[in-house]
Structure formats: structure tokens, C-alpha cells
Coordinates of C-alpha atoms (C1' of nucleotides) in Angstrom, one line a residue:
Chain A
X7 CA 17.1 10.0 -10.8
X8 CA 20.5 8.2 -11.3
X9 CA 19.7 6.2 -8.5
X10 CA 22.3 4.0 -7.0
X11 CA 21.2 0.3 -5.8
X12 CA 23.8 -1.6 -4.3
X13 CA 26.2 0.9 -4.9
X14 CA 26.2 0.5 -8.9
X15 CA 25.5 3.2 -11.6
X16 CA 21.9 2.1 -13.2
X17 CA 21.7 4.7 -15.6
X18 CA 23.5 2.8 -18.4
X19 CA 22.0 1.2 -21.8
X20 CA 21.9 -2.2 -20.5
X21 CA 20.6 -1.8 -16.6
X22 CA 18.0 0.5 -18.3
X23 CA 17.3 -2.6 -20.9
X24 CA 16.8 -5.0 -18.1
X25 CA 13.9 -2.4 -16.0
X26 CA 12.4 -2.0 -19.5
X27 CA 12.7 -5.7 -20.5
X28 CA 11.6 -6.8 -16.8
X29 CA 8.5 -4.4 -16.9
X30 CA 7.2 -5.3 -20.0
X31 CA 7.7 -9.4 -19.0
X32 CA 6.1 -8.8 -15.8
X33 CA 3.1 -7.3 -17.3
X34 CA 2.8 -10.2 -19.7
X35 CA 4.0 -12.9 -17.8
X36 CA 3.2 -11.8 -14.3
X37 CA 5.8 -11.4 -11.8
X38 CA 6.4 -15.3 -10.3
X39 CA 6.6 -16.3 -14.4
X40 CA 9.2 -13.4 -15.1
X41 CA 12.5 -15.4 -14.6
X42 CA 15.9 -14.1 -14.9
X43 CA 16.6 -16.4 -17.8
X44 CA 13.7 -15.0 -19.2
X45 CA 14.4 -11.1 -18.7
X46 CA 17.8 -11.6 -19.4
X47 CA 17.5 -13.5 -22.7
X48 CA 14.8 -10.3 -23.7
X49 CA 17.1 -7.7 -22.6
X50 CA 19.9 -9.5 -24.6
X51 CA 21.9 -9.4 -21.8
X52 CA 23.4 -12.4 -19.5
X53 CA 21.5 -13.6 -16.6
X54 CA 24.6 -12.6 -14.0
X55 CA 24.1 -8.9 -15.4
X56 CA 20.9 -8.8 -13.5
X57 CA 22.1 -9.5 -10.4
X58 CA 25.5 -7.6 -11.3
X59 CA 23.2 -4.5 -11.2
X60 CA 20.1 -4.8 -8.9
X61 CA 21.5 -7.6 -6.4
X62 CA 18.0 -9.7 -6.5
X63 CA 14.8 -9.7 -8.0
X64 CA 13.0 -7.7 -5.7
X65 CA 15.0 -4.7 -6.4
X66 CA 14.9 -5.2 -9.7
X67 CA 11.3 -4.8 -9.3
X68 CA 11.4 -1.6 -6.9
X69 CA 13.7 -0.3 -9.7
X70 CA 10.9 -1.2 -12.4
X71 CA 8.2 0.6 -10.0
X72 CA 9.7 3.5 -10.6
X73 CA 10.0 3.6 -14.2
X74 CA 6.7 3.2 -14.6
X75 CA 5.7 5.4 -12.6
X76 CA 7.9 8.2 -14.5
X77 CA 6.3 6.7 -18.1
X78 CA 2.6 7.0 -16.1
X79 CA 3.0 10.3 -14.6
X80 CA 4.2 11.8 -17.8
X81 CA 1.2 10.4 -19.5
X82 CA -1.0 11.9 -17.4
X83 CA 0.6 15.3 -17.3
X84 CA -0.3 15.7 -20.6
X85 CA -3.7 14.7 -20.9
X86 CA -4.1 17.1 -17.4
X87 CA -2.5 19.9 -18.6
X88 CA -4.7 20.2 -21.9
X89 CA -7.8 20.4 -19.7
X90 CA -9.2 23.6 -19.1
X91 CA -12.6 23.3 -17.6
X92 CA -14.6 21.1 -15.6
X93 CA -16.3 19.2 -18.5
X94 CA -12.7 18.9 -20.0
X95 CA -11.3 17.3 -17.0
X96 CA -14.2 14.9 -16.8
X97 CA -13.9 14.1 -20.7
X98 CA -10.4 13.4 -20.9
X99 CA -10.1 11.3 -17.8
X100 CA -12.9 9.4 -19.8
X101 CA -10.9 9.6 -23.0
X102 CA -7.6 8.4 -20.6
X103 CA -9.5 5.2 -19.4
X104 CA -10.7 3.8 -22.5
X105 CA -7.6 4.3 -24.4
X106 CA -5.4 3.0 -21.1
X107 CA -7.2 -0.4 -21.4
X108 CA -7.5 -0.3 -24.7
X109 CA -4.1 0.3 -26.0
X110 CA -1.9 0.1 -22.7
X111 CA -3.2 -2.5 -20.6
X112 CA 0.1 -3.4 -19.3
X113 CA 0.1 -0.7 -17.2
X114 CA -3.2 -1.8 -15.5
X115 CA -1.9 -5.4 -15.0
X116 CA 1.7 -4.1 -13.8
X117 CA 0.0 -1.9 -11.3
X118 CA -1.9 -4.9 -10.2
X119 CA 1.1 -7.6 -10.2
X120 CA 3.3 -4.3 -7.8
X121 CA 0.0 -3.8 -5.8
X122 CA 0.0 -7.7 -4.9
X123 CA 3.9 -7.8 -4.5
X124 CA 3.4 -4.9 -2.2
X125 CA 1.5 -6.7 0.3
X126 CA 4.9 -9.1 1.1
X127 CA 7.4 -6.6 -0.3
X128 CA 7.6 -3.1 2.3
X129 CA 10.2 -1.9 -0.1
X130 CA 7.5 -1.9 -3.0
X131 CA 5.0 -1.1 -1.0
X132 CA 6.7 2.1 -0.1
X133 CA 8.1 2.4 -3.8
X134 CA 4.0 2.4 -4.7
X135 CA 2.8 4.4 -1.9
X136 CA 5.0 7.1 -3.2
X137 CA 3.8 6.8 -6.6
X138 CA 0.2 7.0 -6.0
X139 CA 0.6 10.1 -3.4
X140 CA 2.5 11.6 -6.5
X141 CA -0.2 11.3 -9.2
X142 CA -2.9 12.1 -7.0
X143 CA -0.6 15.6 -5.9
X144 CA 0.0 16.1 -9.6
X145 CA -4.1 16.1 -10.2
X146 CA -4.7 17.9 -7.1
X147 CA -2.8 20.7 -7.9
X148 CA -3.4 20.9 -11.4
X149 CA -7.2 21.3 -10.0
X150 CA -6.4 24.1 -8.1
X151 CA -4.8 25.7 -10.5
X152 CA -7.5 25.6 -12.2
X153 CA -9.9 26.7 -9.9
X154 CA -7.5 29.9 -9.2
X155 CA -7.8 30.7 -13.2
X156 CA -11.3 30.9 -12.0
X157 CA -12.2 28.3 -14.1
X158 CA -13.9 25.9 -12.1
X159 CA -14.7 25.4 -8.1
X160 CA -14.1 22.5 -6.1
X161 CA -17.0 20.6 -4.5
X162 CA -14.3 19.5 -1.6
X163 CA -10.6 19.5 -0.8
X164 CA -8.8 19.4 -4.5
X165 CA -7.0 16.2 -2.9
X166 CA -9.5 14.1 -2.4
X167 CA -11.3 14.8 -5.6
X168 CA -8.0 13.9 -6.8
X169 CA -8.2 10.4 -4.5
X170 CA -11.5 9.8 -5.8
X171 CA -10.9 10.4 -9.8
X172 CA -7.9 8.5 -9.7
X173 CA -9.3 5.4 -7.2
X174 CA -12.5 5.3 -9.6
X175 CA -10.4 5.2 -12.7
X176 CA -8.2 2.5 -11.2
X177 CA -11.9 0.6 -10.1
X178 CA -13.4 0.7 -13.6
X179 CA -10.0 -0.3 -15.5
X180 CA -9.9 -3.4 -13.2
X181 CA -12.9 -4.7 -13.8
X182 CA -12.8 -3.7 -17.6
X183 CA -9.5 -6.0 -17.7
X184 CA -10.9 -8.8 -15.7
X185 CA -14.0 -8.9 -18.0
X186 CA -13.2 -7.4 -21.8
X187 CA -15.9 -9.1 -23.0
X188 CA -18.7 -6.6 -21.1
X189 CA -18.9 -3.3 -22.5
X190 CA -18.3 -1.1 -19.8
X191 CA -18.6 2.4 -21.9
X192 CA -22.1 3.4 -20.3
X193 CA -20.7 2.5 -16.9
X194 CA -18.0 4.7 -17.6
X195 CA -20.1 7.5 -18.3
X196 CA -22.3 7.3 -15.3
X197 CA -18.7 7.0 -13.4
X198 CA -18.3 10.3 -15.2
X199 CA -21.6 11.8 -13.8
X200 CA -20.3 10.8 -10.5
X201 CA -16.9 12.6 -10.8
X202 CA -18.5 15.5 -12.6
X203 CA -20.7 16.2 -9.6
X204 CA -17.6 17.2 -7.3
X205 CA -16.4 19.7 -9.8
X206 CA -18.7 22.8 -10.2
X207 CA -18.2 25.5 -13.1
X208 CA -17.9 28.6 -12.1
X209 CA -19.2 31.8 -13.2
X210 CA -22.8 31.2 -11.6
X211 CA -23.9 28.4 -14.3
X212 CA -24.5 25.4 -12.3
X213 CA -23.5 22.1 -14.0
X214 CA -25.9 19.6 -14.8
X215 CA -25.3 15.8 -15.4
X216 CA -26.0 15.7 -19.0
X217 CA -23.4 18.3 -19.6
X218 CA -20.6 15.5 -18.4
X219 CA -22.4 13.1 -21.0
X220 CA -19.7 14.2 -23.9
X221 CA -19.9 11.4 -26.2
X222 CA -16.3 9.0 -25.3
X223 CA -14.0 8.0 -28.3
Chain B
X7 CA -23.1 -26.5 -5.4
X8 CA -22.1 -29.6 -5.2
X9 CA -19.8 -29.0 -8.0
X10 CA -18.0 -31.6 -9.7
X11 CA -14.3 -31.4 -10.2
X12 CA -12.2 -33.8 -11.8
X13 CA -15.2 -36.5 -10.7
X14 CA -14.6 -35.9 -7.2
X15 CA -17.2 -35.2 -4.8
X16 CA -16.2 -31.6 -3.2
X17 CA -19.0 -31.3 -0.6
X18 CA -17.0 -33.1 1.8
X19 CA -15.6 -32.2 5.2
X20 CA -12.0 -32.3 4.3
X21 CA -12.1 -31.1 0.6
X22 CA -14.5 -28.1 2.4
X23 CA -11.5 -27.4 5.0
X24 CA -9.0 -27.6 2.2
X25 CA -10.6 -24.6 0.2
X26 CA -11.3 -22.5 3.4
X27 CA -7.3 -22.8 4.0
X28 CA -6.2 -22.6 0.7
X29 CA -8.4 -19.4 0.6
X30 CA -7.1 -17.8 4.2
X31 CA -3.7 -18.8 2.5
X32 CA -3.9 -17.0 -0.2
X33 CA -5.1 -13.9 1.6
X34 CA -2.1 -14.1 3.6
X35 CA 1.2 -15.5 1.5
X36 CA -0.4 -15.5 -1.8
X37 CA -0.8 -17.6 -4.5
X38 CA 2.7 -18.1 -4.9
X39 CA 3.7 -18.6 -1.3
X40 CA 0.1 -20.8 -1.3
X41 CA 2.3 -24.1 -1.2
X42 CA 0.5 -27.7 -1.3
X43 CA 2.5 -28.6 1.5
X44 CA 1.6 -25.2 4.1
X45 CA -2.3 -25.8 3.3
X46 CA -2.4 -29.2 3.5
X47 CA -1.1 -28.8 7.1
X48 CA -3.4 -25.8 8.1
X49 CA -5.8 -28.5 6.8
X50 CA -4.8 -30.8 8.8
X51 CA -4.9 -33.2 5.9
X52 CA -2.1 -34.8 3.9
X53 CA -0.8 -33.3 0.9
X54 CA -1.7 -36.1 -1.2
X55 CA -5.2 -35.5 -0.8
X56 CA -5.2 -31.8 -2.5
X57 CA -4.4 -33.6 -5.4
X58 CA -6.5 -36.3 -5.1
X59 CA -9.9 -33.8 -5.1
X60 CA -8.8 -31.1 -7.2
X61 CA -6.0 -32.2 -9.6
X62 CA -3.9 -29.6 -9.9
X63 CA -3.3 -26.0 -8.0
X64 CA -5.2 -23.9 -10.4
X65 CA -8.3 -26.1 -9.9
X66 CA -8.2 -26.1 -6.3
X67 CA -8.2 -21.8 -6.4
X68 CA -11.0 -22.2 -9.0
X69 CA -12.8 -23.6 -6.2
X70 CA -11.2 -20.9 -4.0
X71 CA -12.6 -17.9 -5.7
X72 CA -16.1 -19.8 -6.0
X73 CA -16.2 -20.2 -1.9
X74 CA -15.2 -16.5 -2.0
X75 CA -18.0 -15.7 -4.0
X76 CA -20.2 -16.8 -1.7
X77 CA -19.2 -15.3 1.6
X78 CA -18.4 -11.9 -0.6
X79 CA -22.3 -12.1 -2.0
X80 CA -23.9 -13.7 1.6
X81 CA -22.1 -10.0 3.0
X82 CA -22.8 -7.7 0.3
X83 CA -26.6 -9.3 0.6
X84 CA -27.1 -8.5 4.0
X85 CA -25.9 -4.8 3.8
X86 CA -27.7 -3.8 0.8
X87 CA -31.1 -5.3 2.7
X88 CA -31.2 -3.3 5.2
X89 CA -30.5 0.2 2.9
X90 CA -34.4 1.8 2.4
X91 CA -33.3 5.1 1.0
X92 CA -30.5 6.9 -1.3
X93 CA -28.9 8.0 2.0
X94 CA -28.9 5.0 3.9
X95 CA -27.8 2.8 0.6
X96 CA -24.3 5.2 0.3
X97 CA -24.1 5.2 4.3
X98 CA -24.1 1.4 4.3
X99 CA -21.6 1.4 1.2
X100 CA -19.3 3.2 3.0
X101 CA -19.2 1.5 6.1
X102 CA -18.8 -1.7 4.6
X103 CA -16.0 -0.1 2.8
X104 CA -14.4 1.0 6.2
X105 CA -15.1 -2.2 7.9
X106 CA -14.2 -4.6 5.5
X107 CA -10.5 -2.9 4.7
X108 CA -10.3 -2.9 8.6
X109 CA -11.5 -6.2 9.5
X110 CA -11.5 -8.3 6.6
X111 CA -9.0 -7.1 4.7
X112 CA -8.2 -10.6 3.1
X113 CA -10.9 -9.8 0.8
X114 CA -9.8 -7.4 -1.0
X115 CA -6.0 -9.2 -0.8
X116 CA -7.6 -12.4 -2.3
X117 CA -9.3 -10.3 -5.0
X118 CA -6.0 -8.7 -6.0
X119 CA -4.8 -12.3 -6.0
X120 CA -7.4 -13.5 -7.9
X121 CA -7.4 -10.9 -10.5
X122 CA -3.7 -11.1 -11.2
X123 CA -4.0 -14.8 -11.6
X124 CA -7.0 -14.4 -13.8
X125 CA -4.5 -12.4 -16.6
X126 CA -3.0 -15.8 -17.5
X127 CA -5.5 -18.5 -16.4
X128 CA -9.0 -18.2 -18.6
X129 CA -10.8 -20.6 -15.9
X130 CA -9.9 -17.7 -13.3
X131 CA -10.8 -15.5 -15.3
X132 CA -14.0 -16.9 -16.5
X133 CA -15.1 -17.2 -12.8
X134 CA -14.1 -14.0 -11.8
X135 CA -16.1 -12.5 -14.2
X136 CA -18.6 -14.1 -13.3
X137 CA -18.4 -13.6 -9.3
X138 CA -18.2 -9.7 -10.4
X139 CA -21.3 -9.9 -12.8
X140 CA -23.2 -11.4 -10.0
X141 CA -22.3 -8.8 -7.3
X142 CA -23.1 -6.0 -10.0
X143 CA -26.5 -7.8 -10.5
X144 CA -27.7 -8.5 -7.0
X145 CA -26.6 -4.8 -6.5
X146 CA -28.7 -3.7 -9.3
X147 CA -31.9 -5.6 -8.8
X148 CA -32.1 -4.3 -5.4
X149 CA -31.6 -0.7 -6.5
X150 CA -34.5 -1.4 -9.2
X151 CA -36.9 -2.9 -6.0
X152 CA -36.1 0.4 -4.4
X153 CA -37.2 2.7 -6.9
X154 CA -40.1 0.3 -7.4
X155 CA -41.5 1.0 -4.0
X156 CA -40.9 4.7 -4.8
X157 CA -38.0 5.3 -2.5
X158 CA -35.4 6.5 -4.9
X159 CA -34.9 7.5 -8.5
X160 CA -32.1 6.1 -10.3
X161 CA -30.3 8.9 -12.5
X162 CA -29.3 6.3 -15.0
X163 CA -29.4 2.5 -15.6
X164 CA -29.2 0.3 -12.4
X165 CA -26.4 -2.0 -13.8
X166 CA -24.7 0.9 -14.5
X167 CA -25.0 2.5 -11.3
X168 CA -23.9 -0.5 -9.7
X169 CA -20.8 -1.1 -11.8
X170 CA -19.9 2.5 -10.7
X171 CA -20.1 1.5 -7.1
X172 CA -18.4 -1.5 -7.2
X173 CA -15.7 0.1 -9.2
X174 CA -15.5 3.4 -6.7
X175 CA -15.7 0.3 -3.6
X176 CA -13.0 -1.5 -5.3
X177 CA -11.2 1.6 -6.4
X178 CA -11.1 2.9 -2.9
X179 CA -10.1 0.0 -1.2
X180 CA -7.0 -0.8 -3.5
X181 CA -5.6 2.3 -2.7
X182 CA -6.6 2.0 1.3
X183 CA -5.0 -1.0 1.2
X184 CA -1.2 0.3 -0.4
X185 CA -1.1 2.9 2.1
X186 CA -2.6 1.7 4.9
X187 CA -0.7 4.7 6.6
X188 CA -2.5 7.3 5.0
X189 CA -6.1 8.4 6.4
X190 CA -8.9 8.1 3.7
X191 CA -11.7 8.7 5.2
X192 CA -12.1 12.4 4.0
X193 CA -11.4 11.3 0.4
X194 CA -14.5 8.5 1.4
X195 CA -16.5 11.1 2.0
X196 CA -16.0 12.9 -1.0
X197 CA -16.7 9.3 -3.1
X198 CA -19.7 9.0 -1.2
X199 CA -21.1 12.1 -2.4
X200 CA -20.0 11.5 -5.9
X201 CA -21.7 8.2 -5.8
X202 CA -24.8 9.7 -4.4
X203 CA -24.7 12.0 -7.2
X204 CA -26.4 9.0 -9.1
X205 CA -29.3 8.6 -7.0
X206 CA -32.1 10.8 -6.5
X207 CA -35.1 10.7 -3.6
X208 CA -38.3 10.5 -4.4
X209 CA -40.3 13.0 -3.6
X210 CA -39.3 15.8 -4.7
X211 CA -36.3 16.6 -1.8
X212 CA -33.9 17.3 -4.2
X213 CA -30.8 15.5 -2.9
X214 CA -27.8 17.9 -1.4
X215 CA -24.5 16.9 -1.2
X216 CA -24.4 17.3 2.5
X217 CA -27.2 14.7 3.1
X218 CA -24.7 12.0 2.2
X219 CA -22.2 13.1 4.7
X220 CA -23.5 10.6 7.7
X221 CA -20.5 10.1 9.8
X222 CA -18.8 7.1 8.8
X223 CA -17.9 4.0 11.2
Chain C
dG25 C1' 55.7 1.5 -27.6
dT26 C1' 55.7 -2.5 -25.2
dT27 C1' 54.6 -4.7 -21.0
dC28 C1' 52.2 -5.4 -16.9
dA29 C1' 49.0 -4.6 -13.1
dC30 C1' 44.6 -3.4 -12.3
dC31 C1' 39.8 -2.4 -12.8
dT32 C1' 35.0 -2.5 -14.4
dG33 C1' 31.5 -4.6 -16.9
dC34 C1' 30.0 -8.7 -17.9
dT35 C1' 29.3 -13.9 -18.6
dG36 C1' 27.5 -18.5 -17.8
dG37 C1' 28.2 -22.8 -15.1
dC38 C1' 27.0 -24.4 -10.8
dC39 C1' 24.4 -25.3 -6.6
dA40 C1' 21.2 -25.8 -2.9
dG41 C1' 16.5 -25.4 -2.1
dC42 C1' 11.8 -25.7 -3.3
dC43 C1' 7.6 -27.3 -5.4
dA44 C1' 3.7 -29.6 -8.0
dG45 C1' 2.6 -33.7 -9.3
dC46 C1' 3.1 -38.9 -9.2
dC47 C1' 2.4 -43.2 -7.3
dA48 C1' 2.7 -47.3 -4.5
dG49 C1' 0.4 -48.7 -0.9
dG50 C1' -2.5 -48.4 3.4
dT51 C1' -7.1 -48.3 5.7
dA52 C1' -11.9 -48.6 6.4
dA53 C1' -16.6 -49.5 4.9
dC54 C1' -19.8 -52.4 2.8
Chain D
dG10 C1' -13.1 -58.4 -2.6
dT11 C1' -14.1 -54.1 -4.2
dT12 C1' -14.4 -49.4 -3.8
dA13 C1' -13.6 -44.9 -2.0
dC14 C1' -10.7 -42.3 0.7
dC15 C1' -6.4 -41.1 2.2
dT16 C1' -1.1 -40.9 3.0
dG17 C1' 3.6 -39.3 2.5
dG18 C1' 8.1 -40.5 0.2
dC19 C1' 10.0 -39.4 -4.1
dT20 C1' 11.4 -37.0 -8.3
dG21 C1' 12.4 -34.1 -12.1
dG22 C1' 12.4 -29.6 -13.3
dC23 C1' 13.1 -25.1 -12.3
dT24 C1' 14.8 -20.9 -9.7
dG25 C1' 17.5 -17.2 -7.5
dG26 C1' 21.7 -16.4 -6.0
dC27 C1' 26.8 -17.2 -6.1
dC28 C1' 31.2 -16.8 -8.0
dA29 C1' 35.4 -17.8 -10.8
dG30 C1' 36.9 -15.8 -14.5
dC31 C1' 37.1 -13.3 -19.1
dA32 C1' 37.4 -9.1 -22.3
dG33 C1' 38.8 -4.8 -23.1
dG34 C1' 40.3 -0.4 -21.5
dT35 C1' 43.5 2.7 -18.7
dG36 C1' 47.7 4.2 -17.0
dA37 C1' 52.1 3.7 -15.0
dA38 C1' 56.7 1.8 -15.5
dC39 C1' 60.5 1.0 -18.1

DNA sequence: GTTCACCTGCTGGCCAGCCAGCCAGGTAAC
DNA sequence: GTTACCTGGCTGGCTGGCCAGCAGGTGAAC
């Protein structure tokens, strides 16, 4: 952590105020309508701080990437780690999704404003890149630790089941926020079927798709 | 068609080559960088006249995501036509996956542009949603012709199905897309088996995991 | 213990550049 | 002459970045 940017210490009160003030505008306001007069005012701080601490907007933005991808990743952790068998991995990454867009969108629209950035912005892009390689590693091996418990066995390499949970969570949470109108929940648990088909039980009983059904939330 | 914007006639030549540039714009600098002044010249029209058929910015990229619609449903359309079994739906999904993220990878950059637009414009929004609802249907109804002639069974609802593989398609993209470094085919593979999870031959040939393999490219 | 030099954190006025939208006017067709 | 189409100069508002300078703390000198 304590990361330096332009050679100044960002762990203090008010550079953390500005990443937190700056994530939460971008993910209302969207990044272009996320002004420094704006974040500044917001982080009750002066508008030369900004630039006192991260030098320009872009790496403020890098520096936002990251904390959100700490607050994310810890998030997920703990809904992984209470899982302990295939129909418990499916049924919270249900439970995960619906409450995510429910109760957190902002962290399906920031991911989308940094994924747009990050087609003009190689800094982001890398900062992002780094971030999805770590939450897919984080599920993979929580996976395989599962399946050496003896608890479940993998249909294929625990990384790409990782790549695929996480890329078909990220698929139905866009189109859930693009549309909130359309109730999605019995798309989301066919999605579940689908992702409960690479992970097998183990001890000889095979798993069937209505044992992924698990009524969500 | 023939849609009428601000009273203006939009069928015409130039307000036809406007869209197709604002669209290839957008793909390419974004929305932001999208500037009246760059498209009118890749137009080769004067600036004046974007406003004079479509008013303002945000109508003109109404009209954009509309003219996407169509080349994204004229693609999808042809693809799905020529799938005649379980196997051979998934195949094609996957290798329009692979070639659109190769070759036309502005689509999936002018959806991420679109979608981050629609968060804070309703008409963008509103015709978004109703791009996606289309897809999801034309996916759907021919799913439901398929298992009509008796060449697949659908494990659950064909909307539902189809949400899943849009969402998996999108899903998958997005994250080809960040990281265009790192090789997904594998984890393409797996997401083709989970999606063929959902469909079952007719028959009675149970459908194996393996079947959907089919080399992809 | 008072003074002074110095430093870091922080402020807010200023500026050059950019952009969407406006509009006065031009052209061609009928 | 009227209408539809089209042009491009202009402008007011806004933005990110720059920078001169202030407040308050530290420590050395005297």
C-alpha cells in the first residue's frame, strides 16, 4: 500500500478523502462530469489539493482503481470463504449478484466508467488488468482449495472456471443495470445452472441442475 | 426507419454518413473525445449541419446506438441461421465471440460507451434496452424454431437461455477486451461448455461436455 | 524565550484551450 | 420568392493545470 504518486505520501486523511470522494462522484456522475470543483467541494478539500497530491486527473483515477478494487476484493473474500460446497459456491455468487446491483450498483457503473477509460488510458488499463487477474486468482484458488478438502472437483482448470463465473457475473450485472426495469432473477438462475455444470460434487453423487436451483434472496 | 428527429428527415446521404462517423468515432475516441468538429470532418460535412439534423450531441448518439442496432442484429441474424443443432449453436457463439473481439472490436467499445452513457441519459438508456431486448428475443425465437423441428431441447425458458448467452458473450468479451494480452480462449472453452449445459439434443444422445469442445477460430 | 529561516500542507485566483450550440447568411431547386 | 439544405465564424461557459503565496509547525541561533 502506501503508494507514492508523484513523490507525495497519499496515505493521509485528506488524499484518502479525495479517492473516496472521487470514486463515489465518478460512479454517480460518470467520469467526464466528475470535475475537480466538484470532488474537491465533496471531499471538503481545495481544488489545488487534488493536484497537490495526484498531479492530474488521470492518476487520480488510477489511484481510485485501486481502492476499489481493495473494497471489491475484500467483499468477495468473504462471501468465497463462507462457501463450502459446490451448491454453496453457486448460491452465494447468486446471492452476490442480486445484492451487488441491488444495494451497490456503484461498483458495476465504476467498473464500467474504468473499463471505458481504459481503452485511452494504458495506465488504467494496466491498473484494471491487475485487478481482474487478482479476483479471478482469489476465486481460483479458493476453488482449489476446495477441491483438495475433497469437497468438490473441477469440471476444468480452476482458473478458467474462475474467468467464466466472474465474466458471467459481470455480463448479467450489466445488463441488469442497463435495464432495471426487466426482472432478470430467472435468467440469473439458469446463469446458475450454467456455472453449476463446471463444478462437480464429489463423493460419487453426480449433480444435477435442479440441485443449483436454490431459491435466490 | 425513416425516423424523425427534431422534424428532420434522417434518411439522407449526409445525415446517414454523419451517424456512420459519429459511430466509428465513438468506437475509437469515445464519446467524450467524439467532438462536433472531428466528425463533421470525417463526414466531410460542415459542423453546422450536425446540429441542424439532430439538435444536440445526445440526439445524434441516439441515432448512433439505433444504426448499431442494426448492423449488431443484421450479424447476430446471420450466425444464429446457420446453427441446426445444440453443438453448432455454441460453436457459432463462440466464434463470433473470437471474431468479433478480433475484428470488430469497436462493437463491444461502442457498447461500453453506450452503456456508460445510458447511466445518466434515460433516451440512451431507453434505447439500449431496447437494442438488448431485441437481441435476447431474436436469440430466443430462434432457439424455440429449433426445438420446434425437434433438434434440441431447451433445459429452461428460451428468453432465459438467451439472456444467459448474451450475458456470458458480453461478459467474456469485456474482460478480452481489458486485457487483450492475456489468452482466453481456454477460459472460452470452458463458457462454451457451461452454456451448453442449457441445451440438450434431441434424441436421446445425452449431451457430454466434450461434444462442445469444437476447436475454436 | 524570542526571533527568524525554512518547510510542508494547503489554498484559490488565473489562464489558455476547448467545445456545443447559435446564428447570420449563402446556395440551389422549384 | 419561397423553401430546404448547408456553411463556418463566433461565443459564453467550463475545465484541467499552474503557481504565488499563506498558515502553522519545527528547530537552530542568540
Amino acid at each position: 500500500m502506501a503508494k507514492e504518486t508523484s513523490g507525495r505520501q497519499l496515505a493521509t486523511d485528506k488524499a484518502m478523502r479525495i479517492v473516496d470522494a472521487m470514486r463515489s462522484s465518478v460512479a454517480r456522475r460518470g467520469v467526464a462530469g466528475s470535475t475537480f470543483d466538484h470532488v474537491a467541494r465533496e471531499a471538503g478539500v481545495s481544488r489545488g489539493l487534488l493536484h497537490y497530491y495526484f498531479g492530474s486527473k488521470e492518476r487520480l483515477l488510477v489511484e481510485v482503481a485501486r481502492r476499489d478494487a481493495e473494497v471489491r476484493f475484500a467483499l468477495m473474500a468473504t462471501h468465497l470463504n463462507r462457501a463450502n460446497s459446490a451448491d454453496e459456491l453457486v448460491s452465494h455468487w447468486v446471492r452476490s449478484l442480486h445484492a451487488t446491483v441491488k444495494h451497490e450498483p456503484e461498483f458495476v457503473v465504476l467498473l464500467l466508467e474504468l473499463y471505458t477509460l481504459a481503452q485511452r488510458t494504458p495506465e488504467i488499463a494496466d491498473e484494471l488488468a491487475t485487478v481482474m487477474q487478482g479476483m479471478t486468482t482469489a476465486f481460483a484458488a479458493r476453488m482449489q482449495m476446495l477441491e483438495s478438502e475433497g469437497k468438490i472437483v473441477l469440471a476444468a482448470p480452476a482458473e478458467k472456471i474462475a474467468d467464466v463465473f466472474l465474466g458471467l457475473g459481470y455480463g448479467m450485472s450489466l445488463r441488469l443495470l442497463a435495464d432495471p426495469s426487466r426482472d432478470m432473477t430467472a435468467a440469473i438462475e439458469v446463469a446458475a445452472v450454467a456455472a453449476r455444470s463446471l463444478l462437480w460434487d464429489a463423493e460419487g453423487y453426480a449433480p444435477t441442475a435442479a440441485s443449483a436451483g436454490d431459491a435466490a434472496e
